[in-house]
Tab-separated table of C-alpha atoms in Angstrom:
chain	number	residue	atom	x	y	z
A	1	MET	CA	131.350	60.384	-101.031
A	2	GLY	CA	130.556	64.153	-100.018
A	3	ARG	CA	132.809	66.887	-97.478
A	4	GLU	CA	131.528	66.341	-94.402
A	5	ARG	CA	129.686	69.820	-93.771
A	6	ARG	CA	130.002	70.396	-89.770
A	7	SER	CA	128.504	72.154	-87.587
A	8	PRO	CA	129.686	76.010	-86.545
A	9	LEU	CA	129.857	76.143	-83.364
A	10	PRO	CA	130.974	72.428	-81.063
A	11	ARG	CA	128.963	70.578	-79.874
A	12	HIS	CA	130.037	71.096	-75.862
A	13	LEU	CA	130.016	74.623	-76.069
A	14	VAL	CA	128.143	76.520	-74.382
A	15	GLY	CA	127.306	79.704	-73.586
A	16	LEU	CA	124.143	82.372	-74.452
A	17	LEU	CA	123.630	84.578	-77.530
A	18	ARG	CA	123.294	88.459	-76.844
A	19	GLY	CA	121.163	90.795	-79.898
A	20	GLY	CA	118.761	91.628	-81.111
A	21	VAL	CA	115.740	89.544	-81.808
A	22	GLN	CA	112.910	91.129	-84.172
A	23	LEU	CA	109.731	89.691	-83.584
A	24	GLU	CA	106.788	91.242	-86.373
A	25	GLY	CA	103.085	90.908	-84.624
A	26	ASP	CA	104.170	90.931	-80.945
A	27	PRO	CA	107.086	93.717	-80.174
A	28	ALA	CA	107.299	92.884	-76.506
A	29	PRO	CA	107.576	88.297	-75.785
A	30	ARG	CA	106.610	88.298	-71.994
A	31	THR	CA	109.370	85.678	-70.304
A	32	VAL	CA	106.844	83.143	-68.354
A	33	GLY	CA	110.537	81.026	-66.724
A	34	GLU	CA	113.437	78.621	-67.272
A	35	ASN	CA	113.354	75.479	-68.154
A	36	PRO	CA	115.753	72.670	-66.013
A	37	GLY	CA	118.912	73.928	-67.746
A	38	GLY	CA	118.507	77.555	-66.908
A	39	LEU	CA	117.534	79.366	-70.505
A	40	LEU	CA	114.672	81.747	-70.034
A	41	VAL	CA	111.385	81.166	-71.636
A	42	LEU	CA	109.002	83.831	-73.799
A	43	ALA	CA	106.202	83.838	-74.573
A	44	VAL	CA	104.395	85.422	-77.931
A	45	SER	CA	101.477	85.845	-79.863
A	46	ALA	CA	101.111	83.234	-82.051
A	47	GLN	CA	100.919	85.480	-84.763
A	48	ALA	CA	104.804	86.867	-83.834
A	49	ARG	CA	107.343	85.442	-86.391
A	50	VAL	CA	111.029	85.471	-85.257
A	51	VAL	CA	113.214	86.897	-88.212
A	52	HIS	CA	116.467	87.308	-86.235
A	53	PRO	CA	119.591	86.119	-88.986
A	54	SER	CA	120.566	83.043	-85.708
A	55	ARG	CA	117.838	81.665	-86.076
A	56	ARG	CA	119.072	79.862	-89.998
A	57	ARG	CA	121.142	78.177	-88.861
A	58	GLU	CA	120.366	74.648	-86.560
A	59	LEU	CA	122.524	73.871	-84.461
A	60	GLY	CA	121.720	69.961	-83.311
A	61	THR	CA	120.977	68.657	-80.331
A	62	LEU	CA	121.533	70.626	-77.507
A	63	PRO	CA	124.208	69.826	-75.129
A	64	TYR	CA	121.082	69.293	-72.158
A	65	GLU	CA	124.293	67.847	-70.305
A	66	LEU	CA	126.907	70.327	-69.706
A	67	MET	CA	123.214	72.853	-69.495
A	68	ALA	CA	122.612	71.622	-66.695
A	69	GLY	CA	126.044	72.206	-65.332
A	70	THR	CA	126.407	75.553	-66.197
A	71	THR	CA	123.770	76.449	-63.990
A	72	ALA	CA	124.492	73.942	-60.956
A	73	ALA	CA	127.673	75.740	-61.205
A	74	VAL	CA	126.157	79.027	-61.584
A	75	ASP	CA	123.743	78.389	-58.580
A	76	PHE	CA	126.948	76.645	-56.628
A	77	ILE	CA	128.634	80.161	-55.950
A	78	ALA	CA	125.587	82.773	-55.594
A	79	ALA	CA	124.309	80.048	-53.089
A	80	ILE	CA	127.719	81.573	-50.994
A	81	GLY	CA	126.213	84.644	-51.231
A	82	GLY	CA	123.214	82.984	-48.597
A	83	PRO	CA	120.284	82.479	-49.066
A	84	GLU	CA	118.549	86.158	-48.701
A	85	GLY	CA	117.560	88.192	-52.367
A	86	THR	CA	117.699	87.365	-56.499
A	87	ARG	CA	119.866	84.610	-57.357
A	88	ARG	CA	122.052	88.090	-58.877
A	89	GLU	CA	122.547	90.081	-55.546
A	90	ARG	CA	123.638	86.797	-54.103
A	91	LEU	CA	125.605	85.814	-57.163
A	92	VAL	CA	127.079	89.507	-56.816
A	93	ARG	CA	127.704	89.140	-52.841
A	94	ALA	CA	129.537	85.784	-53.343
A	95	ILE	CA	131.564	87.021	-55.614
A	96	GLU	CA	132.750	89.833	-53.831
A	97	ALA	CA	133.293	87.244	-51.270
A	98	ILE	CA	135.493	85.060	-52.698
A	99	ASP	CA	137.430	87.963	-54.942
A	100	GLU	CA	138.130	89.234	-50.799
A	101	HIS	CA	139.216	85.735	-49.299
A	102	GLU	CA	141.681	85.251	-52.076
A	103	THR	CA	143.366	88.034	-51.756
A	104	ASP	CA	143.173	88.152	-49.193
A	105	LEU	CA	145.719	84.412	-49.425
A	106	ARG	CA	146.978	86.118	-52.154
A	107	GLU	CA	148.940	88.440	-50.556
A	108	VAL	CA	149.509	86.424	-47.433
A	109	ILE	CA	151.409	84.029	-49.640
A	110	GLU	CA	153.205	87.566	-51.607
A	111	THR	CA	154.740	88.547	-48.409
A	112	GLY	CA	156.410	84.641	-47.920
A	113	PHE	CA	157.524	84.656	-50.900
A	114	ALA	CA	159.377	88.773	-50.713
A	115	ALA	CA	161.080	87.088	-47.641
A	116	PHE	CA	163.021	84.286	-49.784
A	117	ASP	CA	165.403	85.594	-51.233
A	118	ASP	CA	166.093	82.983	-54.120
A	119	LEU	CA	162.761	83.937	-55.222
A	120	THR	CA	161.492	86.426	-58.156
A	121	VAL	CA	157.598	87.370	-58.068
A	122	HIS	CA	157.147	88.514	-60.876
A	123	SER	CA	153.022	88.950	-60.567
A	124	ARG	CA	152.679	92.391	-59.563
A	125	ALA	CA	149.644	94.166	-61.055
A	126	ALA	CA	146.892	96.528	-58.649
A	127	ARG	CA	144.184	94.195	-59.484
A	128	ARG	CA	144.624	90.832	-61.066
A	129	SER	CA	143.558	87.457	-60.315
A	130	PRO	CA	144.728	85.865	-57.039
A	131	THR	CA	147.894	84.170	-58.902
A	132	LEU	CA	151.531	84.371	-58.873
A	133	PHE	CA	154.122	83.842	-61.250
A	134	VAL	CA	157.277	83.107	-59.567
A	135	SER	CA	160.683	81.871	-60.380
A	136	VAL	CA	163.474	80.666	-58.480
A	137	ALA	CA	167.427	81.677	-58.531
A	138	GLY	CA	168.759	78.840	-60.948
A	139	GLY	CA	166.251	77.945	-63.038
A	140	ARG	CA	165.072	74.957	-60.501
A	141	ASP	CA	161.504	76.245	-61.499
A	142	GLN	CA	160.453	72.424	-61.686
A	143	GLU	CA	162.472	71.056	-59.198
A	144	LEU	CA	159.853	73.241	-56.644
A	145	ALA	CA	157.328	72.260	-58.510
A	146	ARG	CA	158.202	68.224	-57.890
A	147	PHE	CA	158.979	68.914	-53.923
A	148	LEU	CA	156.219	70.580	-53.713
A	149	ALA	CA	153.667	68.479	-55.946
A	150	SER	CA	155.034	65.864	-53.092
A	151	ARG	CA	153.944	67.852	-50.208
A	152	ASP	CA	150.378	67.511	-51.860
A	153	ILE	CA	150.484	71.178	-53.295
A	154	ASN	CA	149.440	71.923	-56.986
A	155	ALA	CA	152.029	74.256	-58.482
A	156	PRO	CA	153.370	73.084	-61.268
A	157	ALA	CA	156.226	74.675	-63.490
A	158	SER	CA	155.687	76.010	-67.025
A	159	HIS	CA	154.220	79.093	-69.374
A	160	PHE	CA	151.634	77.818	-69.287
A	161	TYR	CA	151.152	78.375	-73.157
A	162	ALA	CA	152.341	82.447	-72.985
A	163	ILE	CA	155.658	81.653	-74.261
A	164	GLU	CA	156.228	85.449	-75.761
A	165	ALA	CA	156.037	86.329	-71.878
A	166	SER	CA	157.762	83.729	-70.439
A	167	ARG	CA	160.240	85.284	-72.770
A	168	ARG	CA	160.355	88.779	-72.208
A	169	LEU	CA	161.104	88.265	-68.172
A	170	GLY	CA	163.597	86.554	-69.020
A	171	LEU	CA	162.896	82.916	-68.454
A	172	GLY	CA	163.062	81.097	-71.716
A	173	ASP	CA	160.442	78.051	-72.165
A	174	GLY	CA	160.521	76.986	-69.150
A	175	GLY	CA	158.949	79.401	-67.866
A	176	ALA	CA	158.091	80.096	-63.963
A	177	LEU	CA	155.768	78.220	-60.608
A	178	ARG	CA	152.832	79.432	-60.843
A	179	VAL	CA	150.276	79.522	-58.269
A	180	GLY	CA	146.884	79.839	-57.920
A	181	LEU	CA	144.234	79.972	-55.502
A	182	ALA	CA	139.813	79.602	-55.337
A	183	PRO	CA	137.358	79.542	-53.234
A	184	TYR	CA	138.483	76.475	-50.999
A	185	ASN	CA	142.391	77.299	-50.169
A	186	THR	CA	142.208	78.434	-46.692
A	187	ARG	CA	144.929	79.458	-44.921
A	188	ASP	CA	146.661	77.092	-43.897
A	189	ASP	CA	147.032	75.618	-47.648
A	190	ALA	CA	149.094	79.276	-47.730
A	191	ASP	CA	150.674	78.808	-44.523
A	192	ARG	CA	151.596	74.175	-45.551
A	193	LEU	CA	152.371	76.548	-49.357
A	194	LEU	CA	155.296	78.908	-47.961
A	195	ASN	CA	157.012	76.461	-45.342
A	196	ALA	CA	157.912	73.743	-48.156
A	197	THR	CA	158.997	76.296	-49.812
A	198	ALA	CA	161.369	77.303	-47.106
A	199	ASP	CA	162.168	73.774	-46.507
A	200	PHE	CA	163.158	72.883	-50.638
A	201	LEU	CA	165.073	76.227	-49.613
A	202	ALA	CA	167.011	75.258	-47.253
A	203	SER	CA	167.282	71.987	-48.901
A	204	ARG	CA	169.383	72.588	-51.879
A	205	ARG	CA	171.385	76.398	-49.750
A	206	PRO	CA	174.947	75.081	-49.582
């Protein structure tokens, strides 16, 4: 039997291909709408011929379920930006609102963690994602992660595929606690995290 030939791209990939598509006979194709998956549909003349090199690859059946899911996710985010304006305008407003919300919660947690002598917050960039990397004195990061899990708080401890950075920080291969925020998190979630952390540290004091 011959060797199995594989597609250069995974079947589950959902993305956008940007490039200079060259058309012979129709220099200005018109966008006429979108299909259910959210992809643009172009109208070109019958004489036009696509000569872009990427058209020489056949990727097989499109992942329609992933395309539909991607479109739904984008529409969900856009809805946070309100009903007015184009989808792009709503997305911009949504991203700005999400960033402000998550940053406010991150600052609440950072301020709370700063009051604990046994915690060290390693993430200090001025602008960053709403994620904190926190270590516990005595290497008790995994212990704190399990304690938080018992309170229905998901904050795992590891190096999270950044083992070299973890070692450079002096945390070894075990890493530290990662606290990540999402648009659906609330101030109550932040307070529950801080209260549970305080309970853990108090219970471990000699």
